[in-house]
CSV table of C-alpha atoms in Angstrom, one decimal:
chain,number,residue,atom,x,y,z
P,1,MET,CA,11.6,-20.0,2.1
P,2,ARG,CA,11.1,-16.6,3.7
P,3,VAL,CA,9.3,-16.4,7.1
P,4,ARG,CA,7.1,-13.4,7.2
P,5,LYS,CA,4.1,-12.7,9.4
P,6,VAL,CA,1.7,-9.8,9.6
P,7,ALA,CA,0.8,-8.1,12.9
P,8,ASN,CA,-1.1,-5.0,14.1
P,9,ALA,CA,-0.7,-2.8,17.1
P,10,PRO,CA,-2.7,-1.1,19.9
P,11,VAL,CA,-1.8,2.3,18.5
P,12,SER,CA,-4.2,1.5,15.6
P,13,PHE,CA,-7.0,1.7,18.3
P,14,GLY,CA,-5.7,4.8,20.1
P,15,VAL,CA,-3.9,2.9,22.9
P,16,PHE,CA,-0.6,4.6,23.5
P,17,GLU,CA,-0.2,5.0,27.3
P,18,LEU,CA,-1.9,3.4,30.2
P,19,SER,CA,-1.9,6.8,31.9
P,20,ASP,CA,-4.3,8.1,29.1
P,21,GLY,CA,-7.2,6.5,31.0
P,22,PRO,CA,-9.4,3.5,30.3
P,23,PRO,CA,-8.5,2.1,26.9
P,24,PRO,CA,-11.3,2.1,24.2
P,25,LEU,CA,-11.4,-1.7,24.2
P,26,THR,CA,-10.1,-4.4,26.5
P,27,PRO,CA,-7.0,-6.5,25.6
P,28,ASP,CA,-9.2,-9.5,25.0
P,29,GLU,CA,-11.4,-7.5,22.6
P,30,MET,CA,-8.4,-6.3,20.7
P,31,VAL,CA,-6.7,-9.7,20.3
P,32,ARG,CA,-9.9,-11.3,19.3
P,33,ALA,CA,-10.6,-8.6,16.7
P,34,LEU,CA,-7.1,-8.9,15.2
P,35,ALA,CA,-7.2,-12.7,15.2
P,36,GLU,CA,-10.6,-12.7,13.4
P,37,ALA,CA,-9.2,-10.2,10.8
P,38,GLY,CA,-6.4,-12.7,10.0
P,39,TYR,CA,-3.4,-11.1,11.8
P,40,GLU,CA,-0.7,-13.5,13.1
P,41,GLY,CA,0.7,-11.2,15.7
P,42,ILE,CA,0.4,-8.0,17.8
P,43,ASP,CA,2.7,-5.4,19.2
P,44,SER,CA,2.7,-5.1,23.0
P,45,GLY,CA,1.4,-1.5,23.1
P,46,PRO,CA,2.2,0.1,26.5
P,47,ILE,CA,4.0,-2.5,28.6
P,48,GLY,CA,1.4,-4.3,30.8
P,49,TYR,CA,-1.6,-3.5,28.5
P,50,LEU,CA,-1.7,-7.1,27.2
P,51,GLY,CA,-0.7,-8.5,30.5
P,52,THR,CA,2.6,-9.9,31.8
P,53,GLY,CA,4.0,-13.4,32.5
P,54,PRO,CA,1.5,-16.3,32.2
P,55,GLU,CA,-1.4,-13.8,31.6
P,56,LEU,CA,0.2,-12.5,28.5
P,57,ALA,CA,1.1,-16.0,27.2
P,58,GLU,CA,-2.5,-17.3,27.9
P,59,ARG,CA,-4.1,-14.3,26.3
P,60,LEU,CA,-2.1,-14.4,23.1
P,61,GLY,CA,-1.9,-18.1,22.9
P,62,GLY,CA,-5.7,-18.4,23.3
P,63,ALA,CA,-6.2,-16.2,20.3
P,64,GLY,CA,-3.5,-17.8,18.2
P,65,LEU,CA,-1.3,-14.6,18.1
P,66,LEU,CA,2.4,-14.1,18.6
P,67,LEU,CA,4.0,-11.0,20.1
P,68,CYS,CA,5.8,-9.2,17.3
P,69,GLY,CA,7.6,-6.8,19.7
P,70,GLY,CA,6.9,-3.6,21.5
P,71,TRP,CA,7.9,0.0,21.9
P,72,VAL,CA,10.5,1.0,24.5
P,73,ASP,CA,11.7,4.6,24.5
P,74,LEU,CA,14.7,5.8,26.5
P,75,PRO,CA,16.1,9.3,26.8
P,76,PHE,CA,19.3,8.6,24.8
P,77,HIS,CA,20.0,12.4,24.7
P,78,ASP,CA,20.3,12.5,28.5
P,79,ALA,CA,23.0,10.5,30.3
P,80,ASP,CA,21.5,10.6,33.8
P,81,GLY,CA,18.0,10.1,32.5
P,82,TYR,CA,19.1,7.2,30.5
P,83,ASP,CA,20.6,5.4,33.5
P,84,LYS,CA,17.4,6.0,35.5
P,85,ALA,CA,15.2,4.6,32.7
P,86,LEU,CA,17.1,1.3,32.3
P,87,PRO,CA,14.7,-0.6,34.7
P,88,ALA,CA,11.9,0.1,32.1
P,89,LEU,CA,14.0,-1.7,29.5
P,90,THR,CA,14.4,-4.7,31.8
P,91,GLU,CA,10.7,-4.7,32.5
P,92,ALA,CA,9.9,-4.7,28.8
P,93,LEU,CA,12.3,-7.5,28.1
P,94,ASP,CA,10.8,-9.5,30.9
P,95,VAL,CA,7.4,-9.1,29.2
P,96,PHE,CA,8.8,-10.2,25.8
P,97,ALA,CA,10.4,-13.2,27.4
P,98,ALA,CA,7.0,-14.4,28.6
P,99,ALA,CA,5.4,-14.3,25.2
P,100,PRO,CA,4.3,-17.5,23.4
P,101,PRO,CA,7.2,-19.0,21.4
P,102,GLY,CA,7.1,-18.9,17.7
P,103,ASP,CA,9.3,-18.9,14.6
P,104,LEU,CA,9.5,-15.1,14.6
P,105,PRO,CA,10.5,-13.8,18.1
P,106,PRO,CA,9.5,-10.4,19.4
P,107,ARG,CA,11.7,-7.5,18.4
P,108,PRO,CA,12.3,-4.9,21.1
P,109,THR,CA,11.5,-1.6,19.2
P,110,ILE,CA,13.7,1.0,20.8
P,111,ALA,CA,13.2,4.7,20.2
P,112,CYS,CA,13.7,8.1,21.8
P,113,PRO,CA,11.0,10.3,23.3
P,114,GLY,CA,9.7,13.3,21.5
P,115,THR,CA,11.6,16.6,21.6
P,116,PRO,CA,9.5,19.8,22.4
P,117,GLU,CA,10.5,21.5,19.1
P,118,ARG,CA,10.0,18.5,16.8
P,119,PHE,CA,6.8,17.3,18.5
P,120,ALA,CA,5.4,20.7,18.0
P,121,ARG,CA,6.3,20.8,14.3
P,122,PRO,CA,6.6,17.2,13.0
P,123,GLY,CA,7.9,16.4,9.6
P,124,GLY,CA,11.5,17.5,9.6
P,125,THR,CA,11.2,21.3,9.8
P,126,ALA,CA,12.4,21.7,13.4
P,127,PRO,CA,16.1,21.6,14.4
P,128,GLY,CA,17.5,18.2,15.3
P,129,LEU,CA,20.2,16.9,17.6
P,130,PRO,CA,23.3,19.1,17.5
P,131,ALA,CA,26.2,17.3,15.7
P,132,ALA,CA,28.4,17.4,18.7
P,133,GLU,CA,25.8,15.4,20.7
P,134,TRP,CA,25.4,12.6,18.2
P,135,PRO,CA,28.3,10.3,19.4
P,136,ALA,CA,27.2,10.1,23.0
P,137,PHE,CA,23.5,9.7,21.9
P,138,ALA,CA,24.4,6.9,19.5
P,139,ALA,CA,26.6,5.2,22.2
P,140,ARG,CA,23.7,4.9,24.5
P,141,ILE,CA,21.6,3.4,21.7
P,142,GLN,CA,24.4,0.9,21.1
P,143,ASP,CA,24.4,0.2,24.9
P,144,THR,CA,20.7,-0.6,24.8
P,145,THR,CA,21.2,-2.8,21.7
P,146,GLU,CA,23.8,-4.8,23.6
P,147,ARG,CA,21.6,-5.1,26.7
P,148,CYS,CA,18.8,-6.5,24.5
P,149,ARG,CA,21.2,-9.0,22.8
P,150,ALA,CA,22.4,-10.2,26.3
P,151,ARG,CA,18.8,-11.2,27.0
P,152,GLY,CA,18.5,-13.1,23.7
P,153,PHE,CA,16.6,-10.4,21.7
P,154,GLU,CA,17.7,-8.6,18.6
P,155,PRO,CA,16.3,-5.0,18.9
P,156,VAL,CA,15.4,-2.6,16.1
P,157,PHE,CA,15.4,1.2,16.3
P,158,HIS,CA,12.3,3.1,15.3
P,159,HIS,CA,12.7,6.5,13.6
P,160,HIS,CA,9.7,8.6,14.5
P,161,LEU,CA,8.2,12.0,13.8
P,162,GLY,CA,8.8,14.4,16.6
P,163,THR,CA,12.0,12.8,17.9
P,164,HIS,CA,15.8,13.2,17.4
P,165,VAL,CA,15.6,10.5,14.8
P,166,GLU,CA,13.0,11.8,12.4
P,167,THR,CA,14.4,12.6,9.0
P,168,PRO,CA,16.2,10.3,6.5
P,169,GLU,CA,19.4,12.1,7.3
P,170,ASP,CA,18.9,11.3,11.0
P,171,VAL,CA,18.5,7.7,10.1
P,172,GLU,CA,21.6,7.7,8.0
P,173,ARG,CA,23.6,9.1,11.0
P,174,LEU,CA,22.1,6.5,13.3
P,175,LEU,CA,23.1,3.6,11.0
P,176,GLU,CA,26.6,5.1,10.6
P,177,LEU,CA,27.2,5.3,14.4
P,178,THR,CA,25.6,2.0,15.6
P,179,ASP,CA,25.0,-1.5,14.4
P,180,VAL,CA,21.4,-1.6,15.5
P,181,GLN,CA,18.9,-2.9,13.0
P,182,LEU,CA,16.2,-0.5,11.8
P,183,CYS,CA,12.4,-0.6,12.2
P,184,LEU,CA,11.5,1.1,9.0
P,185,ASP,CA,8.2,2.8,9.3
P,186,THR,CA,6.8,3.8,5.9
P,187,GLY,CA,4.3,6.4,7.3
P,188,HIS,CA,6.8,8.2,9.6
P,189,LEU,CA,9.4,8.3,6.8
P,190,LEU,CA,6.9,9.5,4.3
P,191,LEU,CA,5.7,12.4,6.5
P,192,ALA,CA,9.4,13.3,7.3
P,193,GLY,CA,10.1,13.8,3.6
P,194,GLY,CA,11.5,10.4,2.8
P,195,ASP,CA,10.8,7.9,0.1
P,196,PRO,CA,9.9,4.5,1.8
P,197,VAL,CA,10.6,2.4,-1.3
P,198,ALA,CA,14.0,4.0,-1.9
P,199,ALA,CA,14.8,3.7,1.8
P,200,LEU,CA,13.9,0.0,1.8
P,201,ARG,CA,16.4,-0.5,-1.0
P,202,ALA,CA,19.1,1.7,0.4
P,203,TRP,CA,18.9,0.3,3.9
P,204,ALA,CA,18.0,-3.3,3.0
P,205,ASP,CA,20.9,-4.8,4.9
P,206,ARG,CA,19.9,-3.1,8.1
P,207,VAL,CA,16.1,-3.4,7.9
P,208,GLY,CA,15.0,-5.9,10.7
P,209,HIS,CA,11.4,-4.9,11.2
P,210,VAL,CA,8.8,-3.1,9.0
P,211,HIS,CA,5.9,-1.0,10.1
P,212,ILE,CA,3.5,-0.4,7.1
P,213,LYS,CA,1.6,2.8,7.6
P,214,ASP,CA,0.1,5.3,5.1
P,215,GLY,CA,0.5,9.0,5.4
P,216,ASP,CA,-1.2,12.1,4.1
P,217,THR,CA,1.1,15.1,3.5
P,218,ALA,CA,-1.9,17.4,2.9
P,219,ILE,CA,-3.1,16.8,6.4
P,220,LEU,CA,0.4,17.3,7.7
P,221,ALA,CA,0.7,20.7,5.8
P,222,GLN,CA,-2.6,21.9,7.3
P,223,ALA,CA,-1.6,20.8,10.8
P,224,LEU,CA,1.6,22.7,10.5
P,225,ALA,CA,-0.3,25.8,9.2
P,226,ASP,CA,-2.7,25.5,12.1
P,227,GLY,CA,0.2,25.2,14.6
P,228,VAL,CA,-0.9,21.9,16.0
P,229,ASP,CA,1.4,19.2,17.2
P,230,LEU,CA,2.1,15.5,16.4
P,231,ARG,CA,-0.6,14.2,18.6
P,232,GLU,CA,-3.3,16.3,16.9
P,233,LEU,CA,-1.8,15.3,13.5
P,234,MET,CA,-2.6,11.7,14.4
P,235,GLY,CA,-6.1,12.7,15.6
P,236,ARG,CA,-6.8,14.5,12.3
P,237,GLY,CA,-5.9,11.3,10.3
P,238,GLY,CA,-2.4,12.1,9.2
P,239,PHE,CA,-1.8,8.4,9.2
P,240,ALA,CA,-4.5,7.3,6.8
P,241,PRO,CA,-6.0,3.9,6.2
P,242,LEU,CA,-3.9,1.9,3.7
P,243,GLY,CA,-4.6,3.1,0.2
P,244,GLU,CA,-6.1,6.4,1.3
P,245,GLY,CA,-2.8,8.3,1.7
P,246,GLU,CA,0.3,8.7,-0.5
P,247,LEU,CA,2.1,5.5,0.3
P,248,ASP,CA,2.8,3.4,-2.8
P,249,LEU,CA,1.7,0.2,-1.1
P,250,PRO,CA,2.1,-2.2,-4.1
P,251,ALA,CA,5.7,-0.8,-4.6
P,252,VAL,CA,6.5,-1.4,-0.9
P,253,VAL,CA,5.3,-5.0,-1.1
P,254,ARG,CA,7.3,-5.6,-4.4
P,255,THR,CA,10.4,-4.1,-2.8
P,256,LEU,CA,10.1,-6.3,0.3
P,257,ASP,CA,10.2,-9.2,-2.1
P,258,GLU,CA,13.1,-7.7,-4.1
P,259,ILE,CA,15.3,-7.3,-0.9
P,260,ASP,CA,14.2,-10.7,0.3
P,261,TYR,CA,12.9,-9.2,3.6
P,262,GLU,CA,12.1,-11.8,6.3
P,263,GLY,CA,10.5,-11.0,9.6
P,264,TRP,CA,7.5,-9.1,11.0
P,265,ILE,CA,5.4,-6.7,9.0
P,266,VAL,CA,3.3,-4.6,11.3
P,267,ILE,CA,0.3,-2.7,10.0
P,268,GLU,CA,-0.3,0.5,12.0
P,269,GLN,CA,-2.7,3.4,11.7
P,270,ASP,CA,-1.9,5.7,14.6
P,271,THR,CA,-5.1,7.4,15.9
P,272,LEU,CA,-6.3,9.1,19.0
P,273,PRO,CA,-8.9,7.7,21.5
P,274,GLY,CA,-12.3,9.0,20.7
P,275,ARG,CA,-11.7,10.2,17.2
P,276,ARG,CA,-13.2,7.1,15.6
P,277,THR,CA,-15.5,4.5,17.2
P,278,VAL,CA,-14.2,1.2,18.2
P,279,ALA,CA,-16.2,-0.4,15.4
P,280,GLN,CA,-14.6,1.9,12.9
P,281,ASN,CA,-11.1,1.1,14.1
P,282,ILE,CA,-11.8,-2.6,14.0
P,283,ALA,CA,-13.2,-2.3,10.5
P,284,ASP,CA,-10.2,-0.2,9.4
P,285,GLN,CA,-7.7,-2.8,10.6
P,286,ALA,CA,-9.7,-5.7,8.9
P,287,ALA,CA,-9.7,-3.7,5.7
P,288,ASN,CA,-5.9,-3.0,6.0
P,289,ARG,CA,-5.2,-6.7,6.4
P,290,ARG,CA,-7.3,-7.5,3.3
P,291,LYS,CA,-5.3,-4.9,1.3
P,292,LEU,CA,-2.0,-6.7,2.1
P,293,LYS,CA,-3.6,-10.1,1.4
P,294,ASP,CA,-4.6,-8.8,-2.0
P,295,LEU,CA,-1.0,-8.0,-2.6
P,296,GLY,CA,0.2,-11.4,-1.5
P,297,LEU,CA,1.1,-10.8,2.1
């Protein structure tokens, strides 16, 4: 029998970086809202937001939630920067190790930071990593993968708008040069010109984590026409509530069954602080959870 659980993430409430200022809701408010909406897990958000050590375990355990994983970006394109950033990876893995135990462990979700060109023009229209730089770039991703495995975690790599791994072609290159599993994000792939359903089938043997996110290409087109960046795209609702964008959600769910996917399914709706009220964000994520329940998840 497949083990699958549904989680949500702080990004759905506009919580990306602790340096952005006071978050729109406290960690206790967030975990309570998600537990009440029927979620089984939560992404860590920025490391430390949900607490660390016993505080993290108590907070999540008290709400009946598991930690599904968390974002860790490292400058894989920069050898010196990568070495200097490795303590952040250790810190994140320490946090994951303190999470409440469950039948689905947290998956370190590794990624690369945004590039100026692609962050300014998300969606696959800006130049990517030069071909000559891919081998060293991928070797550092493989090194991170092995470091995670040495700590008892199986990581996944998150392709993402605005980064060196944005387009379907970038993902194919990553899969060719490493053995890391993939965090397939339906919204980021959709807005980068990909087909999430076809990708789930094509990459089925490498998909280790799934982010279900909707996307609106009309909002993306207007953002590009206006010359605004990825952050403003999120603020404008480029990642729509489930069912309000162009993602074929029923087909995604059917395909997860077809490929016998087992693991975490993380609903996300990236937004910016202050663009929607906390009450609206809570209502959105409750509605998103109901949509998946209606489809059998």
